[in-house]
Amino acid sequence: MRSLEGHPELCAINTATLGFTASLRQVIDEIARHGFGGIAPWRREVEGHDVKAVAHHIRDAKLKVTGYCRSTFIPATTAKEFRANVEANKRAIADAAILGAESFVMVVGGLPQGSKDIVAARRQVAEATAELIDHGKKHGVRIALEPLHPVYAADRSCLSTIDEALDLCDRLAPASETMLGVCLDVYHIWWDPALERAIARAKDRITGFHVCDWLVDTKDTLNDRGMMGDGVIDIPAIRAMVEKARYKGLVEVEIFSADNWWTRPIEETLKVCRERLATVC
Amino acid sequence: MRSLEGHPELCAINTATLGFTASLRQVIDEIARHGFGGIAPWRREVEGHDVKAVAHHIRDAKLKVTGYCRSTFIPATTAKEFRANVEANKRAIADAAILGAESFVMVVGGLPQGSKDIVAARRQVAEATAELIDHGKKHGVRIALEPLHPVYAADRSCLSTIDEALDLCDRLAPASETMLGVCLDVYHIWWDPALERAIARAKDRITGFHVCDWLVDTKDTLNDRGMMGDGVIDIPAIRAMVEKARYKGLVEVEIFSADNWWTRPIEETLKVCRERLATVC
């Protein structure tokens, strides 16, 4: 396993970690100044701005773009809404290409309003993903399916496990197809009894690896995620599995933390991220 | 699939649904008066009381005891603590026998204090369960492993999926062994992409079936569970799978709802349970 100590260039910061309190320009500069090797920006920071200028700024700062976050939720109650969701994602993939993002991160969505049919939601996700892979190929952008913790099955992601994501990959693209993969976040996968086997199965499909921590006394499953080391996830064990499966990309920090890390100066959060990456990941 | 309309005798009430606001005697009488066929009491209502007298009262009310809730969490940081947890469960199993409970419900526990080793916690669970099966056989009490939603992996149950529970069953007892099984609660399993296959695999292992609902806007994953029909779980679809797998036991309502159902008179909650069982389950 790679040593991260003294190697922040092997690590990236997902901008959500900083709570969107500063401008993207400031965030890019601060992340670069702390020595990190990459950044994962969100559409809310990019759309409506000059995407080429953003891309320039990131390149000038010598940062890779690990991923572009994230897809518009897919499942819909009407064909029109479904189509609109797919098209919104196509536009975002075009932006991902301009940014030079290594992947477009897909958080697929949960049940559409009023629905209790999770099987139907999954069918819509499969149909949309097939179309988005083609669009990604056209633009040279990898599609990264991110399974989310089952606690989000109703409202954020009917795609819940690594195996489920890999089954979908297998259905939609041959294993040799590198333009479709999975993004693994320790927060979403750490509990999985099939974890080691599923990560080994993922092999070259792994297009991203996110770290944070699960706090025992989680106040809010969306916005109370922990800094690495403050919770119960054995992050080094999971990183070892991921690197054994040949993942060579950056280790990306993504922490949603409304009442803690988002309230601190971004310099402090970045400093602590760097320390924890070096010591507990 | 059995019709529950007009058949409350096919249904049971887990006393947690009523928030422990009334005495167990009152709760037994009210559950019987509403026509239900069974009850699942908790140790907090039974221990320290005359267990034989409780058993008498339940029998006089013509209620089955579907399950006795629930195990002391297993994983521990010391051998002494582990042993104490196992022994506490043995005492509870002896009480379950006196109550005539169809099963002793095992919520196995999460990570012991300070641990990040979920694999070790699972090993402890397997070791303890092996011993408790023997104890259950001696007392004629079935052990029902209840996989809990992965959101509880840290603090309540390192056993998260049906398949994981069945793998443990297969390791510890042959399929013909009816004294070890699984208890399925729609709240914990509805999101599982392997749901249909896993339930079919469970076959005669299913020793209990619990219903409630998952609210889209869940405020608290422990104590904000929904009344059947108020959330997004397709309960009839899951019940059909369970009954196709030959489950013939009662359909048990278990709702943890601190800010809603627990604040209402128990008569009202029981009346609504009966209606919803008849119409949306």
Coordinates of C-alpha atoms in Angstrom, one line a residue:
Chain A
M1 CA 0.0 0.0 0.0
R2 CA 1.3 3.5 -0.8
S3 CA 2.4 5.7 2.1
L4 CA 0.4 8.9 2.2
E5 CA 2.7 10.4 4.8
G6 CA 4.5 13.4 3.2
H7 CA 2.6 12.7 0.0
P8 CA -0.4 15.0 -0.1
E9 CA 0.0 14.9 -3.9
L10 CA -1.5 11.4 -3.7
C11 CA -4.6 13.0 -2.2
A12 CA -7.5 15.1 -3.4
I13 CA -10.1 17.3 -1.7
N14 CA -13.7 17.2 -2.7
T15 CA -14.9 20.7 -2.4
A16 CA -18.0 19.7 -0.4
T17 CA -15.6 19.1 2.5
L18 CA -15.1 22.9 2.8
G19 CA -18.8 23.6 2.9
F20 CA -19.0 25.9 -0.1
T21 CA -18.2 28.8 2.1
A22 CA -15.5 30.3 -0.1
S23 CA -15.4 30.9 -3.9
L24 CA -14.1 28.1 -6.1
R25 CA -11.1 30.3 -7.0
Q26 CA -10.1 30.6 -3.4
V27 CA -10.8 26.9 -2.8
I28 CA -8.6 25.9 -5.7
D29 CA -5.7 28.0 -4.5
E30 CA -6.0 26.8 -0.9
I31 CA -6.1 23.1 -1.9
A32 CA -3.0 23.6 -4.1
R33 CA -1.2 25.6 -1.4
H34 CA -1.7 22.7 1.0
G35 CA 0.1 20.4 -1.5
F36 CA -2.8 18.3 -2.5
G37 CA -2.7 16.6 -5.9
G38 CA -6.4 17.0 -6.9
I39 CA -9.7 18.5 -6.5
A40 CA -13.3 17.4 -7.1
P41 CA -15.6 20.3 -7.7
W42 CA -19.4 20.4 -7.7
R43 CA -21.7 21.6 -10.4
R44 CA -23.1 24.3 -8.1
E45 CA -19.7 25.9 -8.2
V46 CA -19.2 25.5 -11.9
E47 CA -22.5 25.9 -13.8
G48 CA -23.3 29.4 -14.7
H49 CA -19.6 30.3 -14.7
D50 CA -17.0 30.2 -17.5
V51 CA -16.2 26.5 -17.4
K52 CA -13.1 26.9 -19.5
A53 CA -11.7 29.6 -17.2
V54 CA -12.4 27.3 -14.2
A55 CA -10.5 24.5 -16.0
H56 CA -7.6 26.8 -16.7
H57 CA -7.4 27.9 -13.1
I58 CA -7.4 24.3 -11.9
R59 CA -4.7 23.4 -14.4
D60 CA -2.6 26.4 -13.5
A61 CA -2.8 25.3 -9.9
K62 CA -1.4 21.9 -11.1
L63 CA -4.4 20.0 -9.7
K64 CA -6.0 17.0 -11.2
V65 CA -9.8 16.9 -11.3
T66 CA -10.5 13.5 -9.8
G67 CA -14.3 13.7 -10.3
Y68 CA -17.0 16.1 -11.2
C69 CA -19.9 16.0 -8.7
R70 CA -22.5 14.9 -9.3
S71 CA -25.4 13.6 -11.5
T72 CA -28.9 14.8 -11.5
F73 CA -31.0 12.1 -9.9
I74 CA -32.4 9.8 -12.6
P75 CA -35.7 8.2 -11.4
A76 CA -38.8 10.1 -12.4
T77 CA -42.5 9.7 -12.4
T78 CA -43.0 10.8 -16.0
A79 CA -41.1 10.1 -19.3
K80 CA -40.6 13.8 -19.8
E81 CA -39.0 14.3 -16.4
F82 CA -36.8 11.2 -16.9
R83 CA -35.7 12.6 -20.3
A84 CA -34.9 16.0 -18.6
N85 CA -32.8 14.2 -16.0
V86 CA -30.8 12.4 -18.6
E87 CA -30.2 15.6 -20.6
A88 CA -29.1 17.5 -17.6
N89 CA -26.5 14.8 -17.0
K90 CA -25.4 15.0 -20.6
R91 CA -24.7 18.7 -20.2
A92 CA -22.8 18.0 -17.0
I93 CA -20.7 15.4 -18.7
A94 CA -19.8 17.9 -21.4
D95 CA -18.6 20.3 -18.6
A96 CA -16.7 17.4 -17.0
A97 CA -14.8 17.0 -20.3
I98 CA -13.9 20.7 -20.3
L99 CA -12.7 20.4 -16.7
G100 CA -10.6 17.4 -17.7
A101 CA -12.3 15.4 -14.9
E102 CA -11.2 11.8 -14.5
S103 CA -14.8 10.8 -14.0
F104 CA -18.3 12.1 -13.8
V105 CA -19.7 10.9 -10.4
M106 CA -23.1 9.4 -10.5
V107 CA -25.3 9.5 -7.4
V108 CA -28.3 7.9 -9.1
G109 CA -31.2 9.0 -7.1
G110 CA -33.8 7.2 -5.0
L111 CA -37.5 6.7 -5.4
P112 CA -39.4 9.4 -7.4
Q113 CA -42.1 11.3 -5.5
G114 CA -44.9 9.0 -4.5
S115 CA -43.3 5.8 -5.6
K116 CA -42.7 2.6 -3.6
D117 CA -41.2 0.8 -6.5
I118 CA -37.5 0.6 -6.0
V119 CA -37.2 -2.1 -8.7
A120 CA -38.6 0.3 -11.3
A121 CA -36.3 3.1 -10.1
R122 CA -33.4 0.8 -10.6
R123 CA -34.6 0.0 -14.2
Q124 CA -34.6 3.7 -15.0
V125 CA -31.1 4.1 -13.6
A126 CA -29.9 1.2 -15.8
E127 CA -31.6 2.7 -18.9
A128 CA -30.2 6.2 -18.3
T129 CA -26.7 4.9 -17.5
A130 CA -26.5 3.0 -20.8
E131 CA -27.2 6.3 -22.6
L132 CA -24.8 8.3 -20.5
I133 CA -21.9 5.8 -21.1
D134 CA -22.2 6.5 -24.8
H135 CA -22.3 10.2 -24.1
G136 CA -19.3 9.9 -21.8
K137 CA -17.3 8.0 -24.5
K138 CA -18.1 10.8 -27.0
H139 CA -16.6 13.3 -24.6
G140 CA -13.9 11.1 -23.2
V141 CA -15.3 11.2 -19.7
R142 CA -15.6 8.0 -17.5
I143 CA -18.9 7.4 -15.7
A144 CA -18.4 6.5 -12.1
L145 CA -21.3 4.9 -10.4
E146 CA -21.2 5.6 -6.7
P147 CA -23.2 3.2 -4.5
L148 CA -24.5 5.1 -1.5
H149 CA -25.2 3.8 2.0
P150 CA -28.6 2.0 2.2
V151 CA -29.8 4.8 4.5
Y152 CA -30.2 6.9 1.4
A153 CA -32.2 4.3 -0.6
A154 CA -35.4 6.3 -0.4
D155 CA -34.2 9.7 -1.3
R156 CA -30.7 9.7 -2.9
S157 CA -29.6 6.4 -4.3
C158 CA -31.4 3.1 -5.1
L159 CA -27.9 1.9 -5.9
S160 CA -26.7 0.7 -2.5
T161 CA -23.9 -1.8 -2.7
I162 CA -20.6 -2.4 -4.6
D163 CA -21.9 -5.7 -5.9
E164 CA -25.1 -4.0 -7.2
A165 CA -23.0 -1.3 -9.0
L166 CA -20.7 -4.0 -10.5
D167 CA -23.7 -6.1 -11.6
L168 CA -24.9 -3.0 -13.4
C169 CA -21.4 -2.4 -14.9
D170 CA -21.3 -6.0 -16.1
R171 CA -24.7 -5.6 -17.8
L172 CA -23.9 -2.4 -19.5
A173 CA -20.3 -2.7 -20.6
P174 CA -17.6 -5.5 -20.9
A175 CA -15.0 -5.7 -18.2
S176 CA -12.5 -4.3 -20.7
E177 CA -14.6 -1.2 -21.1
T178 CA -12.8 1.4 -19.0
M179 CA -15.3 4.2 -19.5
L180 CA -17.7 2.8 -16.9
G181 CA -16.6 2.2 -13.3
V182 CA -17.4 2.6 -9.6
C183 CA -16.6 5.2 -7.1
L184 CA -16.0 3.8 -3.6
D185 CA -16.6 5.9 -0.5
V186 CA -15.7 4.3 2.9
Y187 CA -18.8 6.0 4.4
H188 CA -21.1 4.1 2.1
I189 CA -19.4 0.7 2.0
W190 CA -17.6 0.1 5.4
W191 CA -20.5 -2.0 6.9
D192 CA -20.8 -4.4 3.9
P193 CA -20.2 -8.0 4.9
A194 CA -19.1 -8.7 1.3
L195 CA -16.7 -5.8 1.3
E196 CA -13.4 -7.5 0.7
R197 CA -14.7 -9.9 -2.0
A198 CA -16.7 -7.1 -3.7
I199 CA -13.7 -4.7 -3.8
A200 CA -11.5 -7.5 -5.2
R201 CA -14.2 -8.1 -7.8
A202 CA -14.2 -4.4 -8.8
K203 CA -10.6 -4.5 -10.0
D204 CA -10.0 -2.0 -12.8
R205 CA -13.5 -0.7 -12.4
I206 CA -12.5 1.4 -9.4
T207 CA -12.4 5.0 -10.7
G208 CA -12.5 6.9 -7.4
F209 CA -11.8 6.3 -3.7
H210 CA -13.3 8.6 -1.0
V211 CA -12.5 8.8 2.7
C212 CA -14.2 10.3 5.7
D213 CA -15.5 8.5 8.8
W214 CA -18.6 7.2 10.4
L215 CA -19.3 8.8 13.8
V216 CA -20.8 6.3 16.3
D217 CA -23.2 9.0 17.5
T218 CA -24.2 10.3 14.1
K219 CA -26.7 13.2 14.4
D220 CA -27.6 13.4 10.8
T221 CA -26.8 10.7 8.3
L222 CA -26.4 13.3 5.5
N223 CA -24.4 16.1 7.0
D224 CA -22.7 14.7 10.1
R225 CA -19.9 12.7 8.6
G226 CA -16.7 12.5 10.5
M227 CA -13.1 13.5 9.8
M228 CA -10.9 10.5 9.2
G229 CA -9.9 9.0 12.5
D230 CA -12.8 10.4 14.5
G231 CA -15.1 7.4 13.8
V232 CA -15.2 3.7 13.5
I233 CA -14.2 2.9 10.0
D234 CA -10.9 1.0 9.5
I235 CA -9.8 3.2 6.7
P236 CA -6.3 1.7 6.2
A237 CA -7.9 -1.8 5.9
I238 CA -10.3 -0.6 3.2
R239 CA -7.6 1.4 1.3
A240 CA -5.4 -1.8 1.3
M241 CA -8.2 -3.7 -0.3
V242 CA -8.7 -0.9 -2.9
E243 CA -5.0 -0.7 -3.8
K244 CA -4.7 -4.5 -3.9
A245 CA -7.4 -4.3 -6.5
R246 CA -5.0 -2.1 -8.5
Y247 CA -6.5 1.3 -7.8
K248 CA -3.8 3.9 -8.5
G249 CA -5.8 7.1 -8.3
L250 CA -5.9 9.8 -5.7
V251 CA -7.4 9.3 -2.2
E252 CA -10.1 11.9 -2.0
V253 CA -11.5 13.5 1.1
E254 CA -15.2 14.1 1.1
I255 CA -16.8 15.2 4.4
F256 CA -20.3 16.6 4.8
S257 CA -20.3 18.2 8.2
A258 CA -22.7 21.0 8.7
D259 CA -22.2 21.6 12.4
N260 CA -18.4 20.9 12.6
W261 CA -16.0 21.1 9.7
W262 CA -18.1 23.4 7.6
T263 CA -18.0 26.0 10.4
R264 CA -14.2 26.1 10.5
P265 CA -11.9 28.2 8.4
I266 CA -11.0 26.2 5.3
E267 CA -7.3 26.5 6.1
E268 CA -7.9 24.6 9.3
T269 CA -10.0 21.9 7.7
L270 CA -7.4 21.4 4.9
K271 CA -4.6 21.2 7.5
V272 CA -6.4 18.6 9.5
C273 CA -7.3 16.6 6.3
R274 CA -3.6 16.5 5.4
E275 CA -2.6 15.4 8.9
R276 CA -5.2 12.7 9.1
L277 CA -4.4 11.4 5.6
A278 CA -0.8 11.0 6.7
T279 CA -1.6 9.3 10.0
V280 CA -4.9 7.3 10.0
C281 CA -5.7 6.5 6.4
Chain B
M1 CA -50.7 -14.7 0.0
R2 CA -53.0 -14.7 3.0
S3 CA -55.5 -12.0 3.3
L4 CA -55.1 -10.0 6.5
E5 CA -58.4 -8.1 6.1
G6 CA -60.7 -9.2 8.9
H7 CA -57.9 -11.4 10.2
P8 CA -56.1 -9.6 13.0
E9 CA -55.5 -13.0 14.5
L10 CA -52.9 -13.5 11.9
C11 CA -51.1 -10.4 13.2
A12 CA -49.1 -9.6 16.3
I13 CA -48.0 -6.5 18.1
N14 CA -44.5 -5.9 19.3
T15 CA -44.9 -4.0 22.6
A16 CA -42.3 -1.4 21.5
T17 CA -44.9 -0.1 19.1
L18 CA -46.8 1.2 22.1
G19 CA -43.9 3.1 23.6
F20 CA -43.8 1.3 27.0
T21 CA -46.3 3.9 28.3
A22 CA -48.7 1.4 29.9
S23 CA -48.1 -1.7 32.1
L24 CA -47.5 -5.0 30.3
R25 CA -50.8 -6.3 31.9
Q26 CA -52.7 -3.4 30.2
V27 CA -50.9 -3.9 27.0
I28 CA -51.7 -7.6 26.9
D29 CA -55.4 -6.9 27.5
E30 CA -55.6 -4.2 24.9
I31 CA -53.8 -6.2 22.2
A32 CA -56.2 -9.1 22.9
R33 CA -59.2 -6.9 22.9
H34 CA -58.3 -5.6 19.4
G35 CA -58.3 -9.2 18.1
F36 CA -54.6 -9.6 17.5
G37 CA -53.2 -13.2 17.6
G38 CA -49.9 -12.5 19.2
I39 CA -47.6 -10.3 21.2
A40 CA -43.8 -9.8 21.4
P41 CA -42.8 -8.4 24.8
W42 CA -39.5 -6.9 25.7
R43 CA -37.2 -7.9 28.5
R44 CA -37.6 -4.5 30.2
E45 CA -41.3 -5.4 30.8
V46 CA -40.6 -8.9 32.0
E47 CA -37.3 -9.1 34.0
G48 CA -37.8 -8.4 37.6
H49 CA -41.4 -9.5 37.4
D50 CA -43.0 -12.9 38.0
V51 CA -42.3 -14.4 34.6
K52 CA -44.7 -17.3 35.1
A53 CA -47.5 -14.9 36.0
V54 CA -46.8 -12.9 32.9
A55 CA -46.9 -16.1 30.8
H56 CA -50.2 -17.1 32.4
H57 CA -51.7 -13.7 31.7
I58 CA -50.7 -13.9 28.0
R59 CA -52.0 -17.4 27.7
D60 CA -55.3 -16.4 29.4
A61 CA -55.6 -13.6 26.8
K62 CA -55.2 -16.3 24.1
L63 CA -52.2 -14.6 22.6
K64 CA -49.2 -16.3 21.1
V65 CA -45.7 -14.9 22.0
T66 CA -44.1 -14.5 18.6
G67 CA -40.8 -13.4 19.9
Y68 CA -39.0 -12.3 23.0
C69 CA -37.1 -9.1 22.5
R70 CA -34.1 -8.9 22.6
S71 CA -30.6 -10.2 23.1
T72 CA -27.9 -8.3 25.1
F73 CA -25.4 -7.1 22.5
I74 CA -22.6 -9.6 22.1
P75 CA -19.4 -7.9 21.0
A76 CA -17.1 -6.9 23.9
T77 CA -13.7 -5.6 24.5
T78 CA -12.8 -8.1 27.2
A79 CA -13.3 -11.9 27.5
K80 CA -15.1 -11.2 30.8
E81 CA -17.5 -8.8 29.3
F82 CA -18.1 -11.2 26.4
R83 CA -18.9 -14.0 28.8
A84 CA -21.3 -11.7 30.8
N85 CA -23.1 -10.9 27.5
V86 CA -23.5 -14.5 26.6
E87 CA -24.8 -15.4 30.1
A88 CA -27.3 -12.6 30.1
N89 CA -28.7 -14.0 26.9
K90 CA -28.9 -17.5 28.4
R91 CA -31.0 -16.2 31.2
A92 CA -33.2 -14.4 28.8
I93 CA -33.6 -17.6 26.7
A94 CA -34.8 -19.4 29.9
D95 CA -37.4 -16.6 30.3
A96 CA -38.4 -17.0 26.7
A97 CA -39.1 -20.6 27.4
I98 CA -41.3 -19.8 30.3
L99 CA -43.2 -17.3 28.2
G100 CA -43.7 -19.9 25.5
A101 CA -42.0 -17.6 23.0
E102 CA -41.7 -18.9 19.4
S103 CA -38.3 -17.3 19.2
F104 CA -35.7 -15.3 21.1
V105 CA -34.9 -12.3 18.9
M106 CA -31.2 -11.6 18.5
V107 CA -30.1 -8.1 17.8
V108 CA -26.4 -8.9 17.9
G109 CA -24.7 -5.6 18.7
G110 CA -22.3 -3.4 16.8
L111 CA -18.7 -2.5 17.5
P112 CA -17.6 -2.6 21.1
Q113 CA -16.4 0.7 22.6
G114 CA -13.2 2.0 20.9
S115 CA -13.1 -0.8 18.3
K116 CA -12.9 -0.3 14.5
D117 CA -12.8 -4.1 13.8
I118 CA -16.2 -5.1 12.5
V119 CA -14.7 -8.5 11.4
A120 CA -13.7 -9.3 15.0
A121 CA -17.2 -8.2 16.2
R122 CA -18.8 -10.6 13.7
R123 CA -16.5 -13.4 14.9
Q124 CA -17.7 -12.8 18.5
V125 CA -21.3 -12.9 17.3
A126 CA -20.7 -16.3 15.6
E127 CA -19.0 -17.8 18.6
A128 CA -21.8 -16.6 21.0
T129 CA -24.6 -17.7 18.7
A130 CA -23.2 -21.2 18.5
E131 CA -23.4 -21.4 22.2
L132 CA -26.8 -19.9 22.4
I133 CA -28.3 -22.3 19.9
D134 CA -27.3 -25.2 22.2
H135 CA -28.9 -23.3 25.1
G136 CA -32.0 -22.6 23.0
K137 CA -32.3 -26.3 22.2
K138 CA -32.1 -27.2 25.8
H139 CA -35.0 -24.9 26.6
G140 CA -37.0 -25.5 23.4
V141 CA -36.5 -21.9 22.2
R142 CA -35.7 -21.0 18.6
I143 CA -32.9 -18.4 18.1
A144 CA -33.9 -15.7 15.5
L145 CA -31.1 -13.7 14.1
E146 CA -32.4 -10.3 13.1
P147 CA -30.3 -8.5 10.5
L148 CA -30.5 -4.7 11.1
H149 CA -30.3 -1.9 8.6
P150 CA -26.7 -1.0 7.8
V151 CA -27.3 2.4 9.5
Y152 CA -26.9 0.5 12.8
A153 CA -23.7 -1.3 11.9
A154 CA -21.6 0.8 14.3
D155 CA -23.8 0.7 17.4
R156 CA -26.5 -2.0 17.2
S157 CA -25.8 -4.7 14.7
C158 CA -22.8 -5.8 12.8
L159 CA -25.2 -8.3 11.2
S160 CA -26.7 -6.2 8.3
T161 CA -28.2 -8.4 5.6
I162 CA -30.4 -11.4 5.1
D163 CA -27.6 -13.2 3.2
E164 CA -25.1 -12.5 6.0
A165 CA -27.6 -13.9 8.6
L166 CA -28.2 -17.0 6.4
D167 CA -24.5 -17.5 5.9
L168 CA -24.1 -17.6 9.7
C169 CA -27.1 -20.0 10.0
D170 CA -25.5 -22.3 7.4
R171 CA -22.2 -22.2 9.3
L172 CA -23.7 -23.0 12.6
A173 CA -26.5 -25.4 11.9
P174 CA -27.7 -27.6 9.0
A175 CA -30.7 -26.4 7.0
S176 CA -32.8 -29.1 8.7
E177 CA -32.1 -27.5 12.0
T178 CA -35.2 -25.5 12.9
M179 CA -33.9 -24.1 16.1
L180 CA -31.9 -21.4 14.4
G181 CA -33.5 -18.9 12.0
V182 CA -33.8 -15.3 10.9
C183 CA -36.3 -12.6 11.8
L184 CA -37.1 -10.3 8.9
D185 CA -38.2 -6.7 9.4
V186 CA -39.1 -4.7 6.3
Y187 CA -37.5 -1.6 7.8
H188 CA -34.1 -3.3 7.8
I189 CA -34.3 -5.2 4.5
W190 CA -36.4 -3.2 2.0
W191 CA -33.4 -1.5 0.3
D192 CA -31.5 -4.8 -0.4
P193 CA -30.9 -5.3 -4.1
A194 CA -30.7 -9.1 -3.3
L195 CA -34.0 -9.0 -1.5
E196 CA -36.1 -11.5 -3.5
R197 CA -33.3 -14.0 -3.9
A198 CA -32.3 -13.8 -0.3
I199 CA -35.8 -14.3 1.0
A200 CA -36.3 -17.3 -1.3
R201 CA -33.0 -18.7 0.1
A202 CA -34.2 -18.2 3.7
K203 CA -37.1 -20.7 3.2
D204 CA -37.9 -22.5 6.5
R205 CA -35.3 -20.3 8.3
I206 CA -37.8 -17.4 8.6
T207 CA -39.0 -17.4 12.2
G208 CA -40.5 -13.9 12.3
F209 CA -41.7 -11.1 10.0
H210 CA -42.0 -7.5 11.1
V211 CA -43.7 -4.6 9.5
C212 CA -43.5 -0.8 9.8
D213 CA -42.5 1.7 7.2
W214 CA -39.6 3.9 6.1
L215 CA -40.4 7.6 6.1
V216 CA -38.8 9.5 3.3
D217 CA -38.0 12.3 5.6
T218 CA -36.8 10.2 8.5
K219 CA -35.8 12.5 11.4
D220 CA -34.1 9.8 13.5
T221 CA -33.2 6.4 12.1
L222 CA -33.8 4.7 15.5
N223 CA -37.0 6.2 16.7
D224 CA -38.8 7.8 13.7
R225 CA -40.1 4.7 12.0
G226 CA -43.4 5.0 10.2
M227 CA -46.8 3.3 10.4
M228 CA -47.4 0.9 7.6
G229 CA -48.6 2.9 4.5
D230 CA -47.0 6.2 5.6
G231 CA -43.6 5.5 3.9
V232 CA -42.0 4.0 0.8
I233 CA -41.8 0.3 1.5
D234 CA -43.8 -1.9 -0.8
I235 CA -44.9 -4.1 2.1
P236 CA -47.3 -6.4 0.2
A237 CA -44.5 -7.2 -2.3
I238 CA -42.2 -8.2 0.6
R239 CA -44.9 -10.2 2.4
A240 CA -45.6 -12.1 -0.8
M241 CA -41.9 -13.0 -1.0
V242 CA -41.9 -14.1 2.6
E243 CA -45.0 -16.2 2.3
K244 CA -43.8 -17.7 -1.0
A245 CA -40.8 -18.9 1.1
R246 CA -43.4 -20.8 3.2
Y247 CA -43.5 -18.4 6.2
K248 CA -46.7 -19.2 8.1
G249 CA -46.2 -17.2 11.3
L250 CA -47.9 -14.0 12.4
V251 CA -47.2 -10.6 10.8
E252 CA -45.8 -8.5 13.6
V253 CA -46.0 -4.8 13.9
E254 CA -42.9 -3.1 15.4
I255 CA -42.8 0.7 15.2
F256 CA -40.3 2.9 17.1
S257 CA -41.8 6.3 16.9
A258 CA -40.9 8.6 19.8
D259 CA -42.5 11.8 18.4
N260 CA -45.6 10.3 16.8
W261 CA -47.1 6.9 17.7
W262 CA -45.7 6.7 21.2
T263 CA -47.4 10.0 22.1
R264 CA -50.9 8.6 21.2
P265 CA -53.2 6.6 23.4
I266 CA -52.4 2.9 22.9
E267 CA -56.0 2.2 21.8
E268 CA -55.6 4.6 18.9
T269 CA -52.3 3.1 17.8
L270 CA -53.7 -0.4 17.9
K271 CA -56.8 0.6 16.0
V272 CA -54.6 2.2 13.2
C273 CA -52.3 -0.9 13.2
R274 CA -55.3 -3.1 12.6
E275 CA -56.6 -0.9 9.8
R276 CA -53.3 -0.7 8.1
L277 CA -52.6 -4.4 8.4
A278 CA -55.9 -5.0 6.6
T279 CA -55.4 -2.4 3.9
V280 CA -51.7 -1.8 3.0
C281 CA -49.8 -4.8 4.1

